[in-house]
Short mmCIF file of C-alpha atoms in Angstrom, two decimals:
data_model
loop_
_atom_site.label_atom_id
_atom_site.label_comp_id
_atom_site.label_asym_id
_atom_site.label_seq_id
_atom_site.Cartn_x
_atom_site.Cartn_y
_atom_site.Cartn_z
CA UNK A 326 202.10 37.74 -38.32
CA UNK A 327 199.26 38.92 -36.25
CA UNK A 328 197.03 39.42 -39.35
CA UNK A 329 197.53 35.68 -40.55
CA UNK A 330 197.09 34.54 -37.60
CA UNK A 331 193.95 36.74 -37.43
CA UNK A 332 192.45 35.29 -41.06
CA UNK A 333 193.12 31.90 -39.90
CA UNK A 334 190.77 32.19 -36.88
CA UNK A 335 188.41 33.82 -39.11
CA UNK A 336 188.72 31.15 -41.65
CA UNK A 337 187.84 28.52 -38.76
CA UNK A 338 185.12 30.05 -37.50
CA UNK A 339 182.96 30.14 -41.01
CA UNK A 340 183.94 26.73 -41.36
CA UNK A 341 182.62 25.63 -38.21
CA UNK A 342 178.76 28.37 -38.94
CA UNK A 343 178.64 26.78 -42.48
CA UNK A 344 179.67 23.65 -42.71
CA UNK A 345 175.90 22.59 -40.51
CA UNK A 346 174.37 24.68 -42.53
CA UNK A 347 175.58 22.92 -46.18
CA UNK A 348 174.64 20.07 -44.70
CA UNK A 349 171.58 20.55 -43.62
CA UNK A 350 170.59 21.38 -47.23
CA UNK A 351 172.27 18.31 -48.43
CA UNK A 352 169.63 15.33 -49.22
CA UNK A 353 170.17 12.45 -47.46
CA UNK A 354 171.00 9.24 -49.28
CA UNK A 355 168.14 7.16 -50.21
CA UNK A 356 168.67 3.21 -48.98
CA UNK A 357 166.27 0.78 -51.24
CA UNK A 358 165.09 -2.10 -49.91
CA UNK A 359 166.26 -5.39 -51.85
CA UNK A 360 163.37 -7.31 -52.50
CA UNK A 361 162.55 -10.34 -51.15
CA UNK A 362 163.95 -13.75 -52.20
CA UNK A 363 161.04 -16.00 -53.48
CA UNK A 364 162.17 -19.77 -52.87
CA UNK A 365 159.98 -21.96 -55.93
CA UNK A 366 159.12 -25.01 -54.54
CA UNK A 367 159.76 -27.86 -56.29
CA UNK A 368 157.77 -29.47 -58.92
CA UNK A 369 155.10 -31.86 -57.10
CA UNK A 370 155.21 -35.76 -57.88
CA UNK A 371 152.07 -37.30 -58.67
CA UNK A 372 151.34 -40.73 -58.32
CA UNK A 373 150.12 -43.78 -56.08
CA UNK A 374 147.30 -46.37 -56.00
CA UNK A 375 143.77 -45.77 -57.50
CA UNK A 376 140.99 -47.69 -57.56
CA UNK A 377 137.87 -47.20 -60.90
CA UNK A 378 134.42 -48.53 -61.62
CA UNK A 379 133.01 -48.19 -65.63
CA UNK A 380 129.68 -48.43 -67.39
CA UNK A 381 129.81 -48.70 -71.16
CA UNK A 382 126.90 -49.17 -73.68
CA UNK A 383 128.83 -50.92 -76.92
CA UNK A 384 128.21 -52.30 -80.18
CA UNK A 385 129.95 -55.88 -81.24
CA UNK A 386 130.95 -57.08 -84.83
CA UNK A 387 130.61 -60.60 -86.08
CA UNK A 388 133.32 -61.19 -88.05
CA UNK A 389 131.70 -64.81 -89.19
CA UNK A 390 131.89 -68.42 -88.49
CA UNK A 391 132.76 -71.95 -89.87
CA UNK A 392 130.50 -74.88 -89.27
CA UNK A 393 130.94 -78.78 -90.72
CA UNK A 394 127.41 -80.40 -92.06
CA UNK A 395 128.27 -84.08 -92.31
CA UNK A 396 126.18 -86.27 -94.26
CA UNK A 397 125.64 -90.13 -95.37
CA UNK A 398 126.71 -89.78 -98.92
CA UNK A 399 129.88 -88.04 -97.94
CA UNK A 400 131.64 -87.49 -95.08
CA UNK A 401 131.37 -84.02 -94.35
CA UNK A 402 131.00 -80.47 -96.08
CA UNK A 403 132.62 -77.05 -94.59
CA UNK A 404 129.74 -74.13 -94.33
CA UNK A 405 129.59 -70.79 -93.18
CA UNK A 406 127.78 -67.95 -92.28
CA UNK A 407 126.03 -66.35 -94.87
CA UNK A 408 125.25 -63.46 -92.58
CA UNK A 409 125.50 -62.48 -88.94
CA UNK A 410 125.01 -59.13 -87.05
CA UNK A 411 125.62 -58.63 -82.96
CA UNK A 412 122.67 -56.02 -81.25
CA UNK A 413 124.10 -53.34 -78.63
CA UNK A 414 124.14 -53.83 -74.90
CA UNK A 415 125.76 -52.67 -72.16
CA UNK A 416 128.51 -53.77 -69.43
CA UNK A 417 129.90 -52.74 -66.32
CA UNK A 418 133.67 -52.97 -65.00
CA UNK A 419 135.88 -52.10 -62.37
CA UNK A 420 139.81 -51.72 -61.64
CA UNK A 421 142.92 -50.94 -59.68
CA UNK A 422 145.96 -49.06 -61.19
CA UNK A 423 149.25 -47.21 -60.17
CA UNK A 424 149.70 -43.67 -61.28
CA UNK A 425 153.31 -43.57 -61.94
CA UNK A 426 154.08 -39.91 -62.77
CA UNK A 427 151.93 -37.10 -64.35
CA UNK A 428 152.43 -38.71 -67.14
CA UNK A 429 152.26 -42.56 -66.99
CA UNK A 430 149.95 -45.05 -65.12
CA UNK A 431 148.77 -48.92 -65.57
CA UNK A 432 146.18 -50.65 -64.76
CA UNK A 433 144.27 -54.13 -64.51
CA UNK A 434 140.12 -53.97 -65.23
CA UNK A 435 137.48 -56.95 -65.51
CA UNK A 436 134.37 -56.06 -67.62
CA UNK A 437 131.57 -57.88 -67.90
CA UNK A 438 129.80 -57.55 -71.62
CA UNK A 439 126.09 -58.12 -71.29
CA UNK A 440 124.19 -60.70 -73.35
CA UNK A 441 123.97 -59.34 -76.71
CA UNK A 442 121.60 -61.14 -79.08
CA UNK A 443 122.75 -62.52 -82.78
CA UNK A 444 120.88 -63.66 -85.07
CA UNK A 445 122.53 -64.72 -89.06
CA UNK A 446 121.34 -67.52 -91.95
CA UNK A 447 123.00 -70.26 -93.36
CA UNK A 448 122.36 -71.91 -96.95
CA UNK A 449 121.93 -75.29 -97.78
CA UNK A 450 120.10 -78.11 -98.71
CA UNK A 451 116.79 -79.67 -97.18
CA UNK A 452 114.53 -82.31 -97.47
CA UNK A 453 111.79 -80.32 -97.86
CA UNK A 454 109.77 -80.51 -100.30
CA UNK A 455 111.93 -82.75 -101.75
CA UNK A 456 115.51 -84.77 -100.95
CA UNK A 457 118.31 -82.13 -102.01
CA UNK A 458 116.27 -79.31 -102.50
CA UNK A 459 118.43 -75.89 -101.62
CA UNK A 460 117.17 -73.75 -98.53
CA UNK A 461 117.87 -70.82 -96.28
CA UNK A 462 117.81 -71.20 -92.52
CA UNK A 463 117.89 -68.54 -89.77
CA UNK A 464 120.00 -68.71 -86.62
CA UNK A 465 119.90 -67.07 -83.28
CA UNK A 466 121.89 -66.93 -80.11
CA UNK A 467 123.86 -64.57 -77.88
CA UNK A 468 126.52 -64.18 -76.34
CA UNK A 469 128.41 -62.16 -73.07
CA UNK A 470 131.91 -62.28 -72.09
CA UNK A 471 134.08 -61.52 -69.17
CA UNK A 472 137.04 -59.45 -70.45
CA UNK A 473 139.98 -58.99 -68.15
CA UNK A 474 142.61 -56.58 -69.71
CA UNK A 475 146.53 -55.24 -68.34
CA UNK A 476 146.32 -51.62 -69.61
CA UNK A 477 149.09 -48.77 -69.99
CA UNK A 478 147.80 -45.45 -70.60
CA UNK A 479 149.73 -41.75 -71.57
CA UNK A 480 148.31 -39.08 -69.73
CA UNK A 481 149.15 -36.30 -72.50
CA UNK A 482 148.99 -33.27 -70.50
CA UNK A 483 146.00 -31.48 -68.09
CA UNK A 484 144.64 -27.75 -69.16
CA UNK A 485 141.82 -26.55 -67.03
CA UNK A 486 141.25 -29.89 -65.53
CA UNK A 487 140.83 -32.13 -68.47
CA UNK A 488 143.17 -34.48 -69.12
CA UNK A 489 143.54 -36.21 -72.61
CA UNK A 490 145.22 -39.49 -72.59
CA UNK A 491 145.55 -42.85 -74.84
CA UNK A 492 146.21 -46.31 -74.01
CA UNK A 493 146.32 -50.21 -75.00
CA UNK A 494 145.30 -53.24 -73.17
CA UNK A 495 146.66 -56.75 -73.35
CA UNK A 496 144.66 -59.80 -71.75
CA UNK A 497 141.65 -62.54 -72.57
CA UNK A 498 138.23 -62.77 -72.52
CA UNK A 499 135.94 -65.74 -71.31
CA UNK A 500 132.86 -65.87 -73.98
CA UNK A 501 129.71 -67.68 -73.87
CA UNK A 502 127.35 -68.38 -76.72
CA UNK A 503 124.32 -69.09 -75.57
CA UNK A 504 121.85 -71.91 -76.99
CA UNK A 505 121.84 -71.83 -81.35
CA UNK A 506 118.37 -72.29 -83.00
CA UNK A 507 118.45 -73.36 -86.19
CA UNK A 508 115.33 -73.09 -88.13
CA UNK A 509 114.37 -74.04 -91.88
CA UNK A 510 112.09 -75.89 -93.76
CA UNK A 511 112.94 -79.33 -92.16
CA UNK A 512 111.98 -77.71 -88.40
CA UNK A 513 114.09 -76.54 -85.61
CA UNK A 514 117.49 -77.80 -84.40
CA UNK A 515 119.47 -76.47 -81.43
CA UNK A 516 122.83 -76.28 -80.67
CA UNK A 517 124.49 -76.31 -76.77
CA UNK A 518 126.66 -72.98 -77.21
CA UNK A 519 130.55 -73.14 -76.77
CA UNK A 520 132.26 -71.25 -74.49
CA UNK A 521 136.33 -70.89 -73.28
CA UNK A 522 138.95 -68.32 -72.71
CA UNK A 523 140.24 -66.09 -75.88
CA UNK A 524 143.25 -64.04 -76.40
CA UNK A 525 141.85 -60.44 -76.45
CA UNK A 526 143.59 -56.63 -77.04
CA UNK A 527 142.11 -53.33 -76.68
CA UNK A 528 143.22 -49.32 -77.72
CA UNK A 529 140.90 -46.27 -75.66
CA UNK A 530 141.39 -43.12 -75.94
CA UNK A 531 139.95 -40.86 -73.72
CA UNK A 532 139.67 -37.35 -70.80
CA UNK A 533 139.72 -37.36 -67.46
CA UNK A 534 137.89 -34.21 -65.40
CA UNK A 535 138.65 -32.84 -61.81
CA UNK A 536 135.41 -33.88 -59.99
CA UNK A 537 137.37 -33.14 -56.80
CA UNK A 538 141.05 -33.10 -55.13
CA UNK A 539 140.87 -37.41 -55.49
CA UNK A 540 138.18 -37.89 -58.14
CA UNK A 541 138.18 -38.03 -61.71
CA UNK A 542 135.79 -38.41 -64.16
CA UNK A 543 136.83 -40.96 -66.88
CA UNK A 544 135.03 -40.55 -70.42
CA UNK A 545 136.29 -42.31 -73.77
CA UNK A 546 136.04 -44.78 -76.19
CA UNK A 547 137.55 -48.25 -76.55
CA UNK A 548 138.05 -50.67 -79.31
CA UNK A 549 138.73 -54.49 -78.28
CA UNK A 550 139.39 -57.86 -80.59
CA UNK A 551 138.20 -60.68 -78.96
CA UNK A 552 139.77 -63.89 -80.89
CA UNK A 553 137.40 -66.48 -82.53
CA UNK A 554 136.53 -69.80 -80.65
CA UNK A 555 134.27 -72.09 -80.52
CA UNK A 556 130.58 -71.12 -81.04
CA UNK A 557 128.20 -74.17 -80.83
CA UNK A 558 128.45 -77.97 -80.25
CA UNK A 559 127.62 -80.63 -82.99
CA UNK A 560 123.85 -81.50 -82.72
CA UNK A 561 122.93 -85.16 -84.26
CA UNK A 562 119.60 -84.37 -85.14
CA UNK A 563 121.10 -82.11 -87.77
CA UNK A 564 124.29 -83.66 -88.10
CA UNK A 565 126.13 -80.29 -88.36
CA UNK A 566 128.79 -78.81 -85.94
CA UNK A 567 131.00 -78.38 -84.50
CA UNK A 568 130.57 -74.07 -85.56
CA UNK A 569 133.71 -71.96 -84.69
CA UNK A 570 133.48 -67.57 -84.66
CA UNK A 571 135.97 -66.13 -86.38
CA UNK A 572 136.50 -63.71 -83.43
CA UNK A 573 134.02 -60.55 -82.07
CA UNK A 574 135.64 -57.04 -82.27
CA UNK A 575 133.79 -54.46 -79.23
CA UNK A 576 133.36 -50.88 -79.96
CA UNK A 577 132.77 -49.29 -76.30
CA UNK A 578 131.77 -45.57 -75.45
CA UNK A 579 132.46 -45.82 -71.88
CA UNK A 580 132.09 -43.53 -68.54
CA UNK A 581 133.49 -43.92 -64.97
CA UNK A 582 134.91 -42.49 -61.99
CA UNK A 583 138.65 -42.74 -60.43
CA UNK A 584 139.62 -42.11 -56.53
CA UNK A 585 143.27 -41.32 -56.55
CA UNK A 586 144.47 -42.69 -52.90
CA UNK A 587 147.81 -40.92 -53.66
CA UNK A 588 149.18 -37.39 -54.90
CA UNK A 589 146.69 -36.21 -57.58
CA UNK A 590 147.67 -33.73 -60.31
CA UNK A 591 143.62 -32.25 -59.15
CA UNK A 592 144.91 -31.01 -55.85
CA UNK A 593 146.29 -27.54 -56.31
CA UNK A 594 149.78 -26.81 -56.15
CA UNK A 595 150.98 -24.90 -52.88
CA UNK A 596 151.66 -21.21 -52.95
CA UNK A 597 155.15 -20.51 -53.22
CA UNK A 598 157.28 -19.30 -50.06
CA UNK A 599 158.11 -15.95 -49.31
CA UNK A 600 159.97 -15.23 -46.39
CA UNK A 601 159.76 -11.78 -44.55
CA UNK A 602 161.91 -9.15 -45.37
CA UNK A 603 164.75 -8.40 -43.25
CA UNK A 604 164.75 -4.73 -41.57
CA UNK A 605 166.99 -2.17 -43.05
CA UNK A 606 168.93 -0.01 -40.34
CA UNK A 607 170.04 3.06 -41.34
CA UNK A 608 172.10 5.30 -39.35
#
């Protein structure tokens, strides 16, 4: 009894000398940090009021004209154009619009279209040399026009900056023809020019560049149809007229600047929040 009780105080007291000692050598349990949350903010929404301003240079087509050449013998015969051609000029515009989304906008522009010069001929029949006797005459006027267009554009997508985008316009256009001279070989003859409000369409296509945070600059190309009116008055000395256009279609290569007064897709995004990370006790 004495010696077991003996090896059990023996047994004890290694326990208690190694049992530090074991543990001393143990490693002690590594305790990774978790890392942070990172909260994505949410995608930003464009959109709000801006205001634009345009300068184009363009090139119109004449897409002909009717005229009525009455006479004593009979009553009246129809004419046209033989040929017509429209120089260049240039024009100047300005807008408002609503960017919708990133995606979508609108807008309403006015754009004047510079005097552009015309000139065409006309075949017929003078008195010169003799009654009946056929002739050629040459015409020249102008014309300029005020076009006011409702537009809807699709911004396609923006890499780098640039932003491609198409669009269509809806609206009319108040054209003026300007004097019509009429020469051949029985003299000169002048017409007062017509002028009213057409129905007009357009289709652009286009880029937009970040300038800055708010402004754009607007580059692209637009195609309008401006319907065909009235282009100069009868004139008795020549007993022809009325003359109506068959209409005037505008090819534009235009260039301009928007302000965005709301949230613009050039303003960078904000940096994602990252909250600190919590302290890890360990015991």
């Amino acid at each position: 009894m004495f010696n077991t009780a003996r090896r059990a105080l023996f047994a004890a007291l290694f326990a208690g000398v190694a049992g530090p000692v074991f543990a001393a050598d143990m490693p002690e349990p590594v305790v990774e940090q978790a890392p942070p949350p990172v909260y994505e903010q949410p995608a930003p929404e464009y959109g709000g009021w801006y205001i634009r301003g345009d300068v184009d240079y363009h090139w119109s087509k004449f897409g002909g004209a009717d005229y009525t050449t009455y006479n004593a013998g009979s009553p009246q015969f129809p004419g046209s154009f033989d040929t017509g051609s429209l120089k260049s000029a240039f024009s100047a515009g300005a807008g408002v619009g609503y960017q919708i989304n990133q995606h979508f906008r609108t807008d309403l522009t006015a754009d004047w279209l510079s005097s552009s010069s015309f000139q065409g001929s006309t075949s017929g029949f003078c008195n010169t040399p003799n009654p009946n006797t056929p002739c050629v005459s040459t015409d020249t006027s102008s014309y300029s026009a005020l076009l006011l267009l409702a537009n809807a554009y699709v911004d396609i997508g923006t890499w780098h900056g640039v932003t491609p985008y198409v669009g269509a316009g809806i609206g009319g256009a108040w054209v003026k023809w300007d004097t019509l001279h009429n020469s051949d070989a029985d003299g000169d003859f002048y017409h007062n020019g017509g002028k009213g409000w057409r129905f007009a369409y357009a289709l652009m296509a286009g880029a937009s560049y970040c300038l800055t945070d708010r402004v754009k600059l607007d580059v692209g190309y637009r195609y309008s149809h401006i319907n065909g009116g009235k282009m100069f008055d009868y004139a008795s000395d020549s007993n022809v007229g009325p003359g109506y256009d068959r209409g005037i279609s505008v090819n534009e290569v235009r260039g301009g600047l928007r302000y965005q007064f709301g949230k613009s897709d050039c303003a960078p995004p904000p940096e994602p929040y990252v909250p600190e990370p919590e302290p890890v006790y360990t015991k």
